[in-house]
């Protein structure tokens, strides 16, 4: 077992601060001893008091301040406490951070990392539980990154801060913070053989069939990864269905390189996300996978997502809205029964 | 981008023929204001002639603010502006050629034609078209310069209409809390597009920055020397003490908000034109010198227009 996710993220911040005095951080309640609502910034304000700004409750303002800093040569990190509040910073992301380099004809860069905690299952209710990735993946000229339990989380965040000259929205899942990250042993995560792609925000492909055989490709990210892995294991035990679980580290811009070989092996693909269904991340990826791998697909790409609804507070009601391993397994069984191509004469 | 090379920055700044710390002579103020005026009038003519696409927001009548404040700024200072930015750009750079090429969508434009009228960048001059959105960038830029240990300050231009945006107050708050060396310049031209300031703004303008403990000065003039005098101590304080200041400049635009959306009383516009900054400054010049400057500026704009837009439009 690896470190807890929150500690990996914290180490990444400390390493980035150590590596460059251009790195600074702005967020609400990030000073010690509190160290941020999810404790990711612990220790930074003690060690680097002049590079950490514990801010008023001003998501638009702090994001704009970071954009101005980035324009002038710093590498700021913004912490948006609950990802839901990213809506308040949307003008800064869409009309400022993402556009400056392109509309100023490459005269500037805007290297900033905007971290936000997404996801439900903690009973925080409609405005503190959402997964809003889909509102960001359609924004040109930014990177949308999503670490997971099988990702090298520390490297991802450190490299996002130090190496990526784009604005990066780095979306962390709340449930993941307290969990221990999985570390591969001999190229495997338990029953899954694993391959991790190159790049700042790699794709991790997990294969129950040892990359030789697959009946199903489950593409997912962030907080849905444990559910997808569990569904894949159940499908193998109960149905003898071999799945690949493709874990995206970069939601946008979409890069199919690591996805297509699995889809070509399996012929069936399912995209699972915690955000709501309509106009979801999965809609974009499904369209792209279908365009790129049409000849290999036995059936349309299926999608598992939250209902188009609020995330209620009550645990039982929340569970009805958010997808879990049972929803993935059920969708997989439906998908495996579909075979439009084989029925065609 | 790293700290910008001073030699490169100097190429992007034109200081109106005055050494740092000295007020430019009236002739220099007049020449630059005449350039801004003729540039803006030429734009409206080009639109009318169908030679320009898109939109524009002219600043005729407000020139004294641009030249009076910007004369204080050092080459390394960072300037942010809004949709109504041509005057600020020309006061800072004198670059009518690059700006017109940009508006005409030419590859030689300062942003390769991608930015157009309200998305400009050259050296340390930046503008954007969303009201208020660029104000926190100025705070961040000021904090970055402070952190890097340069003596640069940031100046950001906003209007009375911009004061409707909440992010402006977030910016005032953070600038004051974190002692950002930023000069906020509010140009109150009394209309947010078509909405008069009385319909859009409760309370007072100066009460807003002052509520955040930002020292504020206010004046109502069309004389660039008076603007220059009023901006001297604020700019020095922002730079010397490393804290924000707000300058409120009451002003008036002679033209429409954009191109054809003017519903203001004619008498009101006429009264403002009687205080035209070009008249105010021009009276202090020798008539021959004034006419020579007018002629040279007109010839320069006509020449660049002919070169870039394929002939100057018919003047009506």
Short mmCIF file of C-alpha atoms in Angstrom, two decimals, chain B residues 39-309:
data_model
loop_
_atom_site.label_atom_id
_atom_site.label_comp_id
_atom_site.label_asym_id
_atom_site.label_seq_id
_atom_site.Cartn_x
_atom_site.Cartn_y
_atom_site.Cartn_z
CA UNK B 39 -7.32 57.01 -34.60
CA UNK B 40 -10.77 56.58 -33.05
CA UNK B 41 -12.54 58.82 -35.58
CA UNK B 42 -10.82 56.94 -38.37
CA UNK B 43 -12.14 53.66 -36.96
CA UNK B 44 -15.73 54.85 -37.04
CA UNK B 45 -15.17 56.04 -40.61
CA UNK B 46 -13.72 52.68 -41.58
CA UNK B 47 -16.74 50.92 -40.10
CA UNK B 48 -19.09 53.22 -41.97
CA UNK B 49 -17.18 52.49 -45.17
CA UNK B 50 -17.51 48.78 -44.54
CA UNK B 51 -13.77 48.32 -44.20
CA UNK B 52 -13.79 47.10 -40.59
CA UNK B 53 -15.53 44.05 -39.17
CA UNK B 54 -16.62 43.29 -35.64
CA UNK B 55 -16.95 45.94 -33.00
CA UNK B 56 -15.09 48.77 -31.31
CA UNK B 57 -15.46 51.05 -28.31
CA UNK B 58 -13.99 54.47 -28.90
CA UNK B 59 -12.68 56.79 -26.20
CA UNK B 60 -12.86 60.20 -27.89
CA UNK B 61 -13.24 62.79 -25.12
CA UNK B 62 -11.43 60.69 -22.50
CA UNK B 63 -7.89 61.18 -23.88
CA UNK B 64 -6.61 63.41 -21.06
CA UNK B 65 -7.00 60.56 -18.56
CA UNK B 66 -4.99 58.11 -20.63
CA UNK B 67 -2.07 60.42 -21.35
CA UNK B 68 -2.03 62.09 -17.92
CA UNK B 69 -1.86 58.86 -15.91
CA UNK B 70 0.25 56.76 -18.26
CA UNK B 71 2.94 59.47 -18.46
CA UNK B 72 3.84 58.43 -14.89
CA UNK B 73 4.32 54.76 -15.64
CA UNK B 74 7.77 53.26 -16.03
CA UNK B 75 8.60 50.85 -18.86
CA UNK B 76 8.54 47.86 -16.52
CA UNK B 77 5.11 48.73 -15.09
CA UNK B 78 2.18 46.52 -16.02
CA UNK B 79 -0.94 48.04 -17.55
CA UNK B 80 -4.35 46.38 -17.78
CA UNK B 81 -7.36 47.78 -19.55
CA UNK B 82 -10.82 46.93 -20.74
CA UNK B 83 -12.94 46.94 -23.89
CA UNK B 84 -12.39 50.72 -24.21
CA UNK B 85 -8.63 50.39 -24.41
CA UNK B 86 -7.34 52.07 -27.57
CA UNK B 87 -6.51 55.34 -25.82
CA UNK B 88 -4.64 53.54 -23.05
CA UNK B 89 -2.76 51.45 -25.60
CA UNK B 90 -1.78 54.45 -27.72
CA UNK B 91 -0.84 56.51 -24.67
CA UNK B 92 1.44 53.71 -23.57
CA UNK B 93 2.92 52.65 -26.90
CA UNK B 94 2.18 55.24 -29.58
CA UNK B 95 1.72 52.22 -31.84
CA UNK B 96 -1.14 53.24 -34.14
CA UNK B 97 0.19 50.99 -36.90
CA UNK B 98 0.16 47.77 -34.88
CA UNK B 99 -3.24 48.57 -33.40
CA UNK B 100 -4.88 49.35 -36.73
CA UNK B 101 -3.40 46.21 -38.25
CA UNK B 102 -4.86 44.27 -35.32
CA UNK B 103 -8.31 45.79 -35.81
CA UNK B 104 -8.14 45.02 -39.52
CA UNK B 105 -7.38 41.40 -38.70
CA UNK B 106 -3.97 41.42 -40.33
CA UNK B 107 -1.12 39.06 -39.42
CA UNK B 108 1.00 42.13 -38.64
CA UNK B 109 -1.46 43.16 -35.92
CA UNK B 110 -0.09 43.12 -32.39
CA UNK B 111 -1.96 39.87 -31.68
CA UNK B 112 -1.90 38.56 -35.24
CA UNK B 113 -5.49 39.67 -35.72
CA UNK B 114 -6.73 37.18 -33.13
CA UNK B 115 -7.53 39.73 -30.44
CA UNK B 116 -9.15 42.55 -32.37
CA UNK B 117 -10.29 45.71 -30.66
CA UNK B 118 -10.56 44.59 -27.05
CA UNK B 119 -8.04 41.78 -26.57
CA UNK B 120 -4.68 43.49 -26.84
CA UNK B 121 -1.26 42.51 -25.61
CA UNK B 122 2.09 44.09 -26.23
CA UNK B 123 4.99 44.02 -23.79
CA UNK B 124 3.43 44.45 -20.37
CA UNK B 125 0.12 45.85 -21.63
CA UNK B 126 -2.93 43.55 -21.48
CA UNK B 127 -6.65 44.00 -22.11
CA UNK B 128 -9.74 41.81 -22.13
CA UNK B 129 -13.35 42.29 -23.12
CA UNK B 130 -15.23 40.92 -20.10
CA UNK B 131 -16.20 43.61 -17.62
CA UNK B 132 -14.21 43.45 -14.38
CA UNK B 133 -12.58 40.14 -15.14
CA UNK B 134 -9.14 41.60 -15.64
CA UNK B 135 -9.13 43.55 -12.36
CA UNK B 136 -7.95 40.63 -10.18
CA UNK B 137 -5.25 39.94 -12.79
CA UNK B 138 -3.85 43.37 -12.04
CA UNK B 139 -3.77 42.54 -8.34
CA UNK B 140 -1.99 39.27 -9.10
CA UNK B 141 0.48 40.97 -11.43
CA UNK B 142 1.22 43.59 -8.77
CA UNK B 143 1.81 40.87 -6.18
CA UNK B 144 4.03 38.97 -8.61
CA UNK B 145 6.20 42.04 -9.28
CA UNK B 146 6.44 42.61 -5.53
CA UNK B 147 7.39 39.00 -4.99
CA UNK B 148 10.03 39.14 -7.77
CA UNK B 149 11.46 42.27 -6.19
CA UNK B 150 11.10 44.47 -9.26
CA UNK B 151 9.98 48.02 -8.59
CA UNK B 152 7.14 47.62 -11.08
CA UNK B 153 3.57 48.48 -10.22
CA UNK B 154 0.35 47.50 -11.96
CA UNK B 155 -2.25 49.97 -13.20
CA UNK B 156 -5.72 48.84 -14.19
CA UNK B 157 -8.36 50.89 -15.99
CA UNK B 158 -12.00 50.34 -15.22
CA UNK B 159 -15.19 52.27 -15.88
CA UNK B 160 -18.33 53.20 -13.99
CA UNK B 161 -20.10 50.27 -15.62
CA UNK B 162 -17.43 47.86 -14.43
CA UNK B 163 -18.35 48.72 -10.85
CA UNK B 164 -21.41 46.49 -11.26
CA UNK B 165 -19.18 43.41 -11.29
CA UNK B 166 -18.60 41.63 -7.97
CA UNK B 167 -15.06 40.55 -8.78
CA UNK B 168 -14.02 44.22 -8.65
CA UNK B 169 -14.76 44.26 -4.93
CA UNK B 170 -12.97 40.96 -4.37
CA UNK B 171 -10.01 42.63 -6.06
CA UNK B 172 -10.21 45.80 -3.93
CA UNK B 173 -10.34 43.60 -0.83
CA UNK B 174 -7.34 41.44 -1.71
CA UNK B 175 -5.29 44.39 -2.98
CA UNK B 176 -5.80 46.12 0.34
CA UNK B 177 -5.29 43.03 2.53
CA UNK B 178 -2.15 41.91 0.72
CA UNK B 179 -0.72 45.37 0.01
CA UNK B 180 -0.57 44.95 -3.74
CA UNK B 181 1.18 47.81 -5.56
CA UNK B 182 -1.71 48.45 -7.91
CA UNK B 183 -3.28 51.68 -9.12
CA UNK B 184 -6.99 51.36 -9.87
CA UNK B 185 -8.13 54.05 -12.31
CA UNK B 186 -11.91 54.40 -12.57
CA UNK B 187 -13.00 56.44 -15.56
CA UNK B 188 -16.58 57.49 -14.91
CA UNK B 189 -17.85 58.43 -18.35
CA UNK B 190 -21.38 58.42 -16.91
CA UNK B 191 -22.82 55.68 -19.08
CA UNK B 192 -22.56 51.90 -18.97
CA UNK B 193 -23.38 51.28 -22.62
CA UNK B 194 -26.75 53.11 -22.57
CA UNK B 195 -27.45 52.99 -18.83
CA UNK B 196 -26.79 56.30 -17.05
CA UNK B 197 -24.65 56.07 -13.95
CA UNK B 198 -27.58 57.16 -11.76
CA UNK B 199 -29.50 54.02 -12.81
CA UNK B 200 -26.59 51.64 -12.36
CA UNK B 201 -24.70 52.78 -9.33
CA UNK B 202 -25.98 53.26 -5.78
CA UNK B 203 -23.92 55.28 -3.34
CA UNK B 204 -20.70 56.90 -4.50
CA UNK B 205 -17.78 55.71 -6.58
CA UNK B 206 -15.11 56.81 -4.13
CA UNK B 207 -17.00 55.18 -1.27
CA UNK B 208 -16.30 51.83 -2.88
CA UNK B 209 -12.47 51.67 -2.75
CA UNK B 210 -12.53 53.64 0.51
CA UNK B 211 -14.67 50.92 2.09
CA UNK B 212 -11.67 48.64 1.58
CA UNK B 213 -9.29 51.19 3.11
CA UNK B 214 -7.83 52.03 -0.31
CA UNK B 215 -6.79 55.70 -0.43
CA UNK B 216 -8.75 57.42 -3.18
CA UNK B 217 -8.54 60.71 -5.05
CA UNK B 218 -11.19 62.09 -7.34
CA UNK B 219 -11.20 64.78 -9.97
CA UNK B 220 -13.24 66.13 -12.83
CA UNK B 221 -11.12 67.65 -15.56
CA UNK B 222 -10.28 67.35 -19.22
CA UNK B 223 -6.84 68.92 -18.82
CA UNK B 224 -4.05 66.33 -19.07
CA UNK B 225 -1.76 68.48 -16.91
CA UNK B 226 -4.31 68.35 -14.09
CA UNK B 227 -4.66 64.60 -14.51
CA UNK B 228 -0.88 64.30 -14.48
CA UNK B 229 -0.65 66.38 -11.28
CA UNK B 230 -3.39 64.32 -9.63
CA UNK B 231 -1.75 61.02 -10.53
CA UNK B 232 1.78 61.93 -9.44
CA UNK B 233 1.51 61.31 -5.71
CA UNK B 234 -0.71 58.22 -6.06
CA UNK B 235 1.71 56.54 -8.46
CA UNK B 236 4.62 57.43 -6.19
CA UNK B 237 2.74 56.04 -3.17
CA UNK B 238 1.83 52.80 -4.92
CA UNK B 239 5.44 52.33 -5.93
CA UNK B 240 7.10 53.62 -2.79
CA UNK B 241 4.82 52.20 -0.14
CA UNK B 242 3.76 49.06 -1.98
CA UNK B 243 0.02 49.45 -1.52
CA UNK B 244 -3.02 50.15 -3.68
CA UNK B 245 -4.51 53.52 -4.58
CA UNK B 246 -7.64 54.42 -6.50
CA UNK B 247 -7.97 57.37 -8.83
CA UNK B 248 -11.51 58.31 -9.85
CA UNK B 249 -11.60 60.39 -13.02
CA UNK B 250 -14.93 61.89 -14.05
CA UNK B 251 -15.06 62.10 -17.79
CA UNK B 252 -17.29 61.80 -20.86
CA UNK B 253 -17.11 59.95 -24.12
CA UNK B 254 -18.07 61.90 -27.21
CA UNK B 255 -18.98 58.87 -29.29
CA UNK B 256 -21.48 56.07 -28.80
CA UNK B 257 -20.75 53.10 -26.53
CA UNK B 258 -19.85 51.12 -29.62
CA UNK B 259 -20.83 52.22 -33.11
CA UNK B 260 -24.46 53.28 -33.34
CA UNK B 261 -26.02 52.93 -29.94
CA UNK B 262 -26.19 56.50 -28.67
CA UNK B 263 -29.36 57.67 -26.93
CA UNK B 264 -27.88 60.48 -24.86
CA UNK B 265 -29.33 64.01 -24.98
CA UNK B 266 -27.63 66.02 -27.73
CA UNK B 267 -27.28 69.04 -25.44
CA UNK B 268 -25.38 66.93 -22.92
CA UNK B 269 -22.93 65.71 -25.56
CA UNK B 270 -22.51 69.28 -26.86
CA UNK B 271 -21.75 70.58 -23.35
CA UNK B 272 -19.09 67.90 -22.94
CA UNK B 273 -17.58 68.75 -26.30
CA UNK B 274 -17.12 72.33 -25.10
CA UNK B 275 -14.62 70.88 -22.60
CA UNK B 276 -12.81 68.84 -25.25
CA UNK B 277 -9.33 67.99 -23.93
CA UNK B 278 -7.89 68.90 -27.33
CA UNK B 279 -9.43 72.38 -27.07
CA UNK B 280 -8.23 72.80 -23.50
CA UNK B 281 -4.66 71.85 -24.32
CA UNK B 282 -4.67 73.31 -27.82
CA UNK B 283 -5.41 76.80 -26.45
CA UNK B 284 -2.05 76.74 -24.72
CA UNK B 285 -0.19 75.98 -27.95
CA UNK B 286 0.97 78.33 -30.64
CA UNK B 287 -1.76 78.08 -33.33
CA UNK B 288 0.78 77.24 -35.99
CA UNK B 289 2.26 74.45 -33.90
CA UNK B 290 -1.20 73.11 -33.16
CA UNK B 291 -2.12 73.06 -36.84
CA UNK B 292 1.16 71.39 -37.71
CA UNK B 293 0.55 68.64 -35.14
CA UNK B 294 -3.02 68.17 -36.37
CA UNK B 295 -1.77 67.89 -39.92
CA UNK B 296 1.05 65.47 -39.10
CA UNK B 297 -1.25 63.25 -37.06
CA UNK B 298 -3.89 63.24 -39.79
CA UNK B 299 -1.26 62.40 -42.38
CA UNK B 300 0.12 59.58 -40.25
CA UNK B 301 -3.30 58.02 -39.74
CA UNK B 302 -4.19 58.50 -43.41
CA UNK B 303 -0.93 56.91 -44.50
CA UNK B 304 -1.24 53.88 -42.28
CA UNK B 305 -4.88 53.47 -43.23
CA UNK B 306 -4.02 53.69 -46.91
CA UNK B 307 -1.28 51.14 -46.48
CA UNK B 308 -3.27 48.69 -44.37
CA UNK B 309 -6.87 49.21 -45.42
#
